[in-house]
Each structure stands twice: as C-alpha cells, then as structure tokens.
PDB file of C-alpha atoms in Angstrom:
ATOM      1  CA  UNK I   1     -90.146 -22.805 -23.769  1.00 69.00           C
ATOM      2  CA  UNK I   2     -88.842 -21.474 -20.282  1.00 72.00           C
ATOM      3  CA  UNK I   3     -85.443 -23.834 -21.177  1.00 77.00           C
ATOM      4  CA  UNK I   4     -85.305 -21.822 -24.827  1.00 69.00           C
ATOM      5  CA  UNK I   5     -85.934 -18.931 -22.465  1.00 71.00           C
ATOM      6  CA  UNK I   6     -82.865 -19.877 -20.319  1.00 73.00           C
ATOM      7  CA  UNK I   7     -80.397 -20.191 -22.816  1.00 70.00           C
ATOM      8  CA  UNK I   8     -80.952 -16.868 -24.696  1.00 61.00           C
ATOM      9  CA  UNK I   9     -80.840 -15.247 -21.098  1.00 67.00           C
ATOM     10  CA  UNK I  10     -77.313 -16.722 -20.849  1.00 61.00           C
ATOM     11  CA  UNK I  11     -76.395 -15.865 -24.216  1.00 68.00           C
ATOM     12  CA  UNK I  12     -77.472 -12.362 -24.556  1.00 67.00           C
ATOM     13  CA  UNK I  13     -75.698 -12.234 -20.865  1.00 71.00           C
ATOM     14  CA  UNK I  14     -72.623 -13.711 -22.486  1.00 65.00           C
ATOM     15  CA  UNK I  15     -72.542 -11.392 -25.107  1.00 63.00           C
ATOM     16  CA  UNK I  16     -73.229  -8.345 -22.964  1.00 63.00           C
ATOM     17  CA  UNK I  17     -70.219  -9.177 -20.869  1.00 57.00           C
ATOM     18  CA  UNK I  18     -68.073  -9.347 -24.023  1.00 56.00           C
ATOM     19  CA  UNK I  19     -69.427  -6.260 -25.071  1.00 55.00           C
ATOM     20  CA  UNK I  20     -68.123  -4.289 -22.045  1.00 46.00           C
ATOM     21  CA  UNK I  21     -64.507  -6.379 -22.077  1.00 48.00           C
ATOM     22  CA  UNK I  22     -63.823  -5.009 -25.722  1.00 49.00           C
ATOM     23  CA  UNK I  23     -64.823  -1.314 -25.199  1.00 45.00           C
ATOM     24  CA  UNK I  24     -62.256   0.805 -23.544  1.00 49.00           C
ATOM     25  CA  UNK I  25     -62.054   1.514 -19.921  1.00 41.00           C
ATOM     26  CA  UNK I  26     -60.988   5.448 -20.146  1.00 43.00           C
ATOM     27  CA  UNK I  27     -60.373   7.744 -23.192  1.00 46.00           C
ATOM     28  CA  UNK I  28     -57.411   6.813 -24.930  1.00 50.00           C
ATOM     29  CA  UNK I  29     -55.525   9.809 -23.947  1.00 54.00           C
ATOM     30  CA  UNK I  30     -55.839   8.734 -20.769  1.00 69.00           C
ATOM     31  CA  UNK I  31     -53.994   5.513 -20.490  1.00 85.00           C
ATOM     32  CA  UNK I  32     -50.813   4.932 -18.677  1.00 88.00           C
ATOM     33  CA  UNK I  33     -49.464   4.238 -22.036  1.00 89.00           C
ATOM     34  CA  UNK I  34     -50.555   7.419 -23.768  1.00 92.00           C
ATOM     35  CA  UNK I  35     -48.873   9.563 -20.740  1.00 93.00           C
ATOM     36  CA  UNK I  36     -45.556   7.671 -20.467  1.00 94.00           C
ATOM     37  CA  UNK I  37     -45.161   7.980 -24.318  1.00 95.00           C
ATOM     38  CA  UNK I  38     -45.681  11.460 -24.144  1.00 95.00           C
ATOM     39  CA  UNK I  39     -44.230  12.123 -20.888  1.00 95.00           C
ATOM     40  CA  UNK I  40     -40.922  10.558 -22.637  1.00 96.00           C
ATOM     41  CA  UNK I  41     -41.047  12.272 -26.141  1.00 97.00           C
ATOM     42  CA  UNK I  42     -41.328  15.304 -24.504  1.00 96.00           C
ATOM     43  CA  UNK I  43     -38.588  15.080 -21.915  1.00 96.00           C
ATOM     44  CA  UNK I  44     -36.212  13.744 -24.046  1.00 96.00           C
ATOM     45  CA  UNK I  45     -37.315  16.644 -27.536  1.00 96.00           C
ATOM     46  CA  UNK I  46     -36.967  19.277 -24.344  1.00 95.00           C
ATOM     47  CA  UNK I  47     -33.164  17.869 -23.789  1.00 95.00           C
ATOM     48  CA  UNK I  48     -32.220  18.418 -27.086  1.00 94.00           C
ATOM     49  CA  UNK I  49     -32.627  14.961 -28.910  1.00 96.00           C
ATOM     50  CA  UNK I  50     -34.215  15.014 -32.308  1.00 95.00           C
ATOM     51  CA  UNK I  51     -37.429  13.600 -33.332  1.00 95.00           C
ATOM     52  CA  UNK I  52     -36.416   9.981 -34.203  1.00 95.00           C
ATOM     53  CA  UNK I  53     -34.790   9.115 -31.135  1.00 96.00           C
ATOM     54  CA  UNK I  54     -37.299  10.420 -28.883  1.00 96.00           C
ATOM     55  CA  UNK I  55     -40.159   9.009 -30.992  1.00 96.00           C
ATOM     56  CA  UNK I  56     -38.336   5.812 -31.104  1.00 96.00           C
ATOM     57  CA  UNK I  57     -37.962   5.449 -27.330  1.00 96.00           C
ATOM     58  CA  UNK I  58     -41.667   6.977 -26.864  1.00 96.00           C
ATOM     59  CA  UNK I  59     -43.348   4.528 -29.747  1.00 95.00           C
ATOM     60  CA  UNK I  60     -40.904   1.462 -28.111  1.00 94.00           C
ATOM     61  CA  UNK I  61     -42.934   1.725 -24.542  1.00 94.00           C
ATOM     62  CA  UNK I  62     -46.293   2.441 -25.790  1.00 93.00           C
ATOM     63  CA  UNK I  63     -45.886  -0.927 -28.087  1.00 90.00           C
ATOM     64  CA  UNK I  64     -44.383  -2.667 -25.603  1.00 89.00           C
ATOM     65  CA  UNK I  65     -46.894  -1.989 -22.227  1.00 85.00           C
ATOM     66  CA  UNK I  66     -49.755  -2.002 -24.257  1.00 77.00           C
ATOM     67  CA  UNK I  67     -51.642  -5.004 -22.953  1.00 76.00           C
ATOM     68  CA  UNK I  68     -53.727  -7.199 -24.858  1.00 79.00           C
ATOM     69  CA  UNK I  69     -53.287  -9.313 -28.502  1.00 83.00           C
ATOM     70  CA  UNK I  70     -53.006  -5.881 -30.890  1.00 85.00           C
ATOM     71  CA  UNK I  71     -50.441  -3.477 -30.730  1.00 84.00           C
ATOM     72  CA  UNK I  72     -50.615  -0.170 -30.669  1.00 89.00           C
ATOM     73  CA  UNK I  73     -49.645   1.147 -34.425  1.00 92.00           C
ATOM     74  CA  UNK I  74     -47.307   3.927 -35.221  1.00 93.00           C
ATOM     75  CA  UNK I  75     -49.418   6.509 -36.566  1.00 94.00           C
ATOM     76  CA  UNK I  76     -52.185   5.595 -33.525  1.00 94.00           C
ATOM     77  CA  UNK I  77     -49.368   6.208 -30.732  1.00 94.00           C
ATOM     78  CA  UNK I  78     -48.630   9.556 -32.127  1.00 95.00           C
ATOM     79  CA  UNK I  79     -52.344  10.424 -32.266  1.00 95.00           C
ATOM     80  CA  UNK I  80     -52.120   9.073 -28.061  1.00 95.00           C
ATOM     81  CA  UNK I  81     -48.813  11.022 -27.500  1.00 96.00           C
ATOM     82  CA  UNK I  82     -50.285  14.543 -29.146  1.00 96.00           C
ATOM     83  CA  UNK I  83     -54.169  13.482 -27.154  1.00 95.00           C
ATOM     84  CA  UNK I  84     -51.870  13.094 -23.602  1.00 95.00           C
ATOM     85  CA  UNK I  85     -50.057  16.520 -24.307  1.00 95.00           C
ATOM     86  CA  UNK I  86     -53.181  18.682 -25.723  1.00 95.00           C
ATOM     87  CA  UNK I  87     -55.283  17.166 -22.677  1.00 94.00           C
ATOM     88  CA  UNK I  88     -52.803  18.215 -20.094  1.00 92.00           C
ATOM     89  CA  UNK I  89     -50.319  20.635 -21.423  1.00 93.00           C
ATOM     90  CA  UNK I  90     -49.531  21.915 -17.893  1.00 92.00           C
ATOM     91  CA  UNK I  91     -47.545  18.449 -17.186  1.00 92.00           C
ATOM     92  CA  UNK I  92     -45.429  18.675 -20.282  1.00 92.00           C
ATOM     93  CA  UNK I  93     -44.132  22.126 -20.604  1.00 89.00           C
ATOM     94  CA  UNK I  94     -43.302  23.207 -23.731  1.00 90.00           C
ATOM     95  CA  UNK I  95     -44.336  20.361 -25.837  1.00 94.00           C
ATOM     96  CA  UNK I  96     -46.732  21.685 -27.844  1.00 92.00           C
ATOM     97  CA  UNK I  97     -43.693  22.758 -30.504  1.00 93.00           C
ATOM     98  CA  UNK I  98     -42.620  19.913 -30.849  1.00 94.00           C
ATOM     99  CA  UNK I  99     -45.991  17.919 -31.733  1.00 94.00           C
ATOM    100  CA  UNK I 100     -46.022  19.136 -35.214  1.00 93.00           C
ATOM    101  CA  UNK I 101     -42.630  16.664 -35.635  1.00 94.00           C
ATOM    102  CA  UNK I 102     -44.706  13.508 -34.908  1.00 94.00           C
ATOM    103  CA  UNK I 103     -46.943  14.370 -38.320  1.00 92.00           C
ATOM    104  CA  UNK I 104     -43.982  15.508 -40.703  1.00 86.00           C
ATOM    105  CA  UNK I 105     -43.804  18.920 -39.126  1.00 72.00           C
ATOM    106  CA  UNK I 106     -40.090  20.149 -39.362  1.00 62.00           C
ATOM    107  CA  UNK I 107     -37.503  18.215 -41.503  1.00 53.00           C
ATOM    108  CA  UNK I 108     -34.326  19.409 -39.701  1.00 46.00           C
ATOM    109  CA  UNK I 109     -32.973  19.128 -36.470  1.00 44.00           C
ATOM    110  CA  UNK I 110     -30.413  20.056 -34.518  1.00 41.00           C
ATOM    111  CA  UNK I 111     -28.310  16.750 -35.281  1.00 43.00           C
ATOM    112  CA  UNK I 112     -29.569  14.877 -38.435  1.00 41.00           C
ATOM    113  CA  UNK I 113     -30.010  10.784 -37.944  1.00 41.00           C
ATOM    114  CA  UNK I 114     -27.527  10.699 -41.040  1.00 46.00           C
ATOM    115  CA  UNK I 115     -25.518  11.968 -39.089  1.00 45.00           C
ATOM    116  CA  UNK I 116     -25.613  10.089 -36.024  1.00 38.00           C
ATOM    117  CA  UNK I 117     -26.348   6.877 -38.578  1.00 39.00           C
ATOM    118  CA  UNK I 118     -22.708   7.544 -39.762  1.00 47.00           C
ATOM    119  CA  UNK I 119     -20.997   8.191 -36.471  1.00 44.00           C
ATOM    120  CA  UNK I 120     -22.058   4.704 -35.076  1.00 40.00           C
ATOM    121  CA  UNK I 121     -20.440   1.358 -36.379  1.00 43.00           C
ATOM    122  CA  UNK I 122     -22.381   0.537 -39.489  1.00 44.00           C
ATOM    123  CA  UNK I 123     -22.059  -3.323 -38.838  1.00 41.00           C
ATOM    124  CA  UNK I 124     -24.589  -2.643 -35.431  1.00 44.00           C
ATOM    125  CA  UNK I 125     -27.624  -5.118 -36.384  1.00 44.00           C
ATOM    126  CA  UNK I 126     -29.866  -2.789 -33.992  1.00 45.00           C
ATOM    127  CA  UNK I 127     -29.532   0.333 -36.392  1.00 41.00           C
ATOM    128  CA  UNK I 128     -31.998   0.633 -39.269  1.00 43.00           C
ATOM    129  CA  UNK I 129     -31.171   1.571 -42.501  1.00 44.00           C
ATOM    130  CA  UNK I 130     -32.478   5.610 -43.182  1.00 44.00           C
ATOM    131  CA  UNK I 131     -32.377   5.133 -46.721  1.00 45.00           C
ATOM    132  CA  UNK I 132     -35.171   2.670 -46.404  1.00 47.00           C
ATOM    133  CA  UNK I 133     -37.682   5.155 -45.475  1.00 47.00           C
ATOM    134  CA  UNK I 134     -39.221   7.846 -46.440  1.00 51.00           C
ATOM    135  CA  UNK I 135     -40.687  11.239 -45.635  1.00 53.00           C
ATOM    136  CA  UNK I 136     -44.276   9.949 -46.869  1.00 57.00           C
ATOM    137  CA  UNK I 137     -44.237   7.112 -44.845  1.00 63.00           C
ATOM    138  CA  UNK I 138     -42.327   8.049 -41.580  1.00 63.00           C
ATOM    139  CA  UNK I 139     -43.891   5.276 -39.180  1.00 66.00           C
ATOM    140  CA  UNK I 140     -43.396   2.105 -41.540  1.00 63.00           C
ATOM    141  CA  UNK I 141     -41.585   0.080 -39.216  1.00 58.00           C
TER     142      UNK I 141
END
C-alpha cells in the first residue's frame, strides 16, 4: 500500500511538473518575440515600406526565434505584434495606424508589391508568386 502510495506521489509529481513546463511563462504580448516583431513592423511601416515587406520581415523573426517544436502561425503573430503595440504604445510611436493593415485594413500603399514584384528579376526563386494569394487569405504561407 505505502509502495502504491509512492508511485502515484511520483506520478502526480511528474505530471505537475509537466503541467507548469507547457503553460506559458509571461503573457504572450510579452515575449521577446512579440516585441521584436512589432518593434520591426513598426519601424520599418514608419519608414515608408508597405505592409508585406514589413510583415514579412516581422512574421520571418517571430517564426524563426520562437523556441520550442510549434511555430508561431501567421494570423497568431499578428495577434502578438498588435498585443506588443496596444500594451505599450509609448515604445512604438505611431503604430497604432498601421495595425489595421495586419487584419486586411487598407488595400493600397504607397508602392504596390505588383509593383515591386515586376521591378525585380522574375527568375529570383526567393520571390513568391502574388497571384497565388488572396485578399481572404492574406497569411497562407
């Protein structure tokens, strides 16, 4: 009985411990990842570049420093990006216009990605296709 005991100490100890590994450490906003995204969005919408590149260059180091098996998905690093900028607006200035952009806000820019699609050499494996996607479903990549 006190071995039975024992054992379901140890597992219910077990399982506690895995308990507090899976559950996050600080509010998502909060993480170095959710601040450097936004931190780069913003700086780069604020000198003029247009939604996809920044996003691209934002959503690239959230995926990428994001430790553990998952990765962060699209529409989940845009929710961190906006959380970062709406819980410290003060440390990006002026980014609350251009949160809108990372739901579907505004459809123009100042330079459309056709535009800068067309201007580069079309044989560059590293460029995506525009054409592919759609307005509906602006994070399927």
């Amino acid at each position: 009985m006190a071995r039975l005991r024992q054992r379901l100490a140890l597992l219910l100890s077990l399982a506690g411990l895995a308990g507090v590994g899976l559950a996050p450490a600080q509010a998502i906003a909060g993480t170095p990842e959710a601040m450097k995204g936004a931190k780069i969005y913003c700086f780069m919408r604020s000198s003029n570049n247009d939604h996809q590149v920044s996003w691209e260059a934002a959503y690239a180091l959230i995926k990428r420093q994001k430790s553990g098996v998952f990765k962060t998905s699209p529409e989940h690093a845009a929710v961190m990006i906006t959380e970062a900028v709406v819980e410290d607006p003060g440390s990006y200035p002026d980014c609350g216009q251009y949160l809108g952009d990372l739901f579907g806000g505004r459809k123009g820019s100042a330079k459309s990605l056709d535009s800068v699609l067309n201007s580069t050499n079309s044989s560059n494996s590293n460029s995506f296709n525009s054409s592919n996607s759609s307005d509906d479903d602006r994070y399927s990549y």
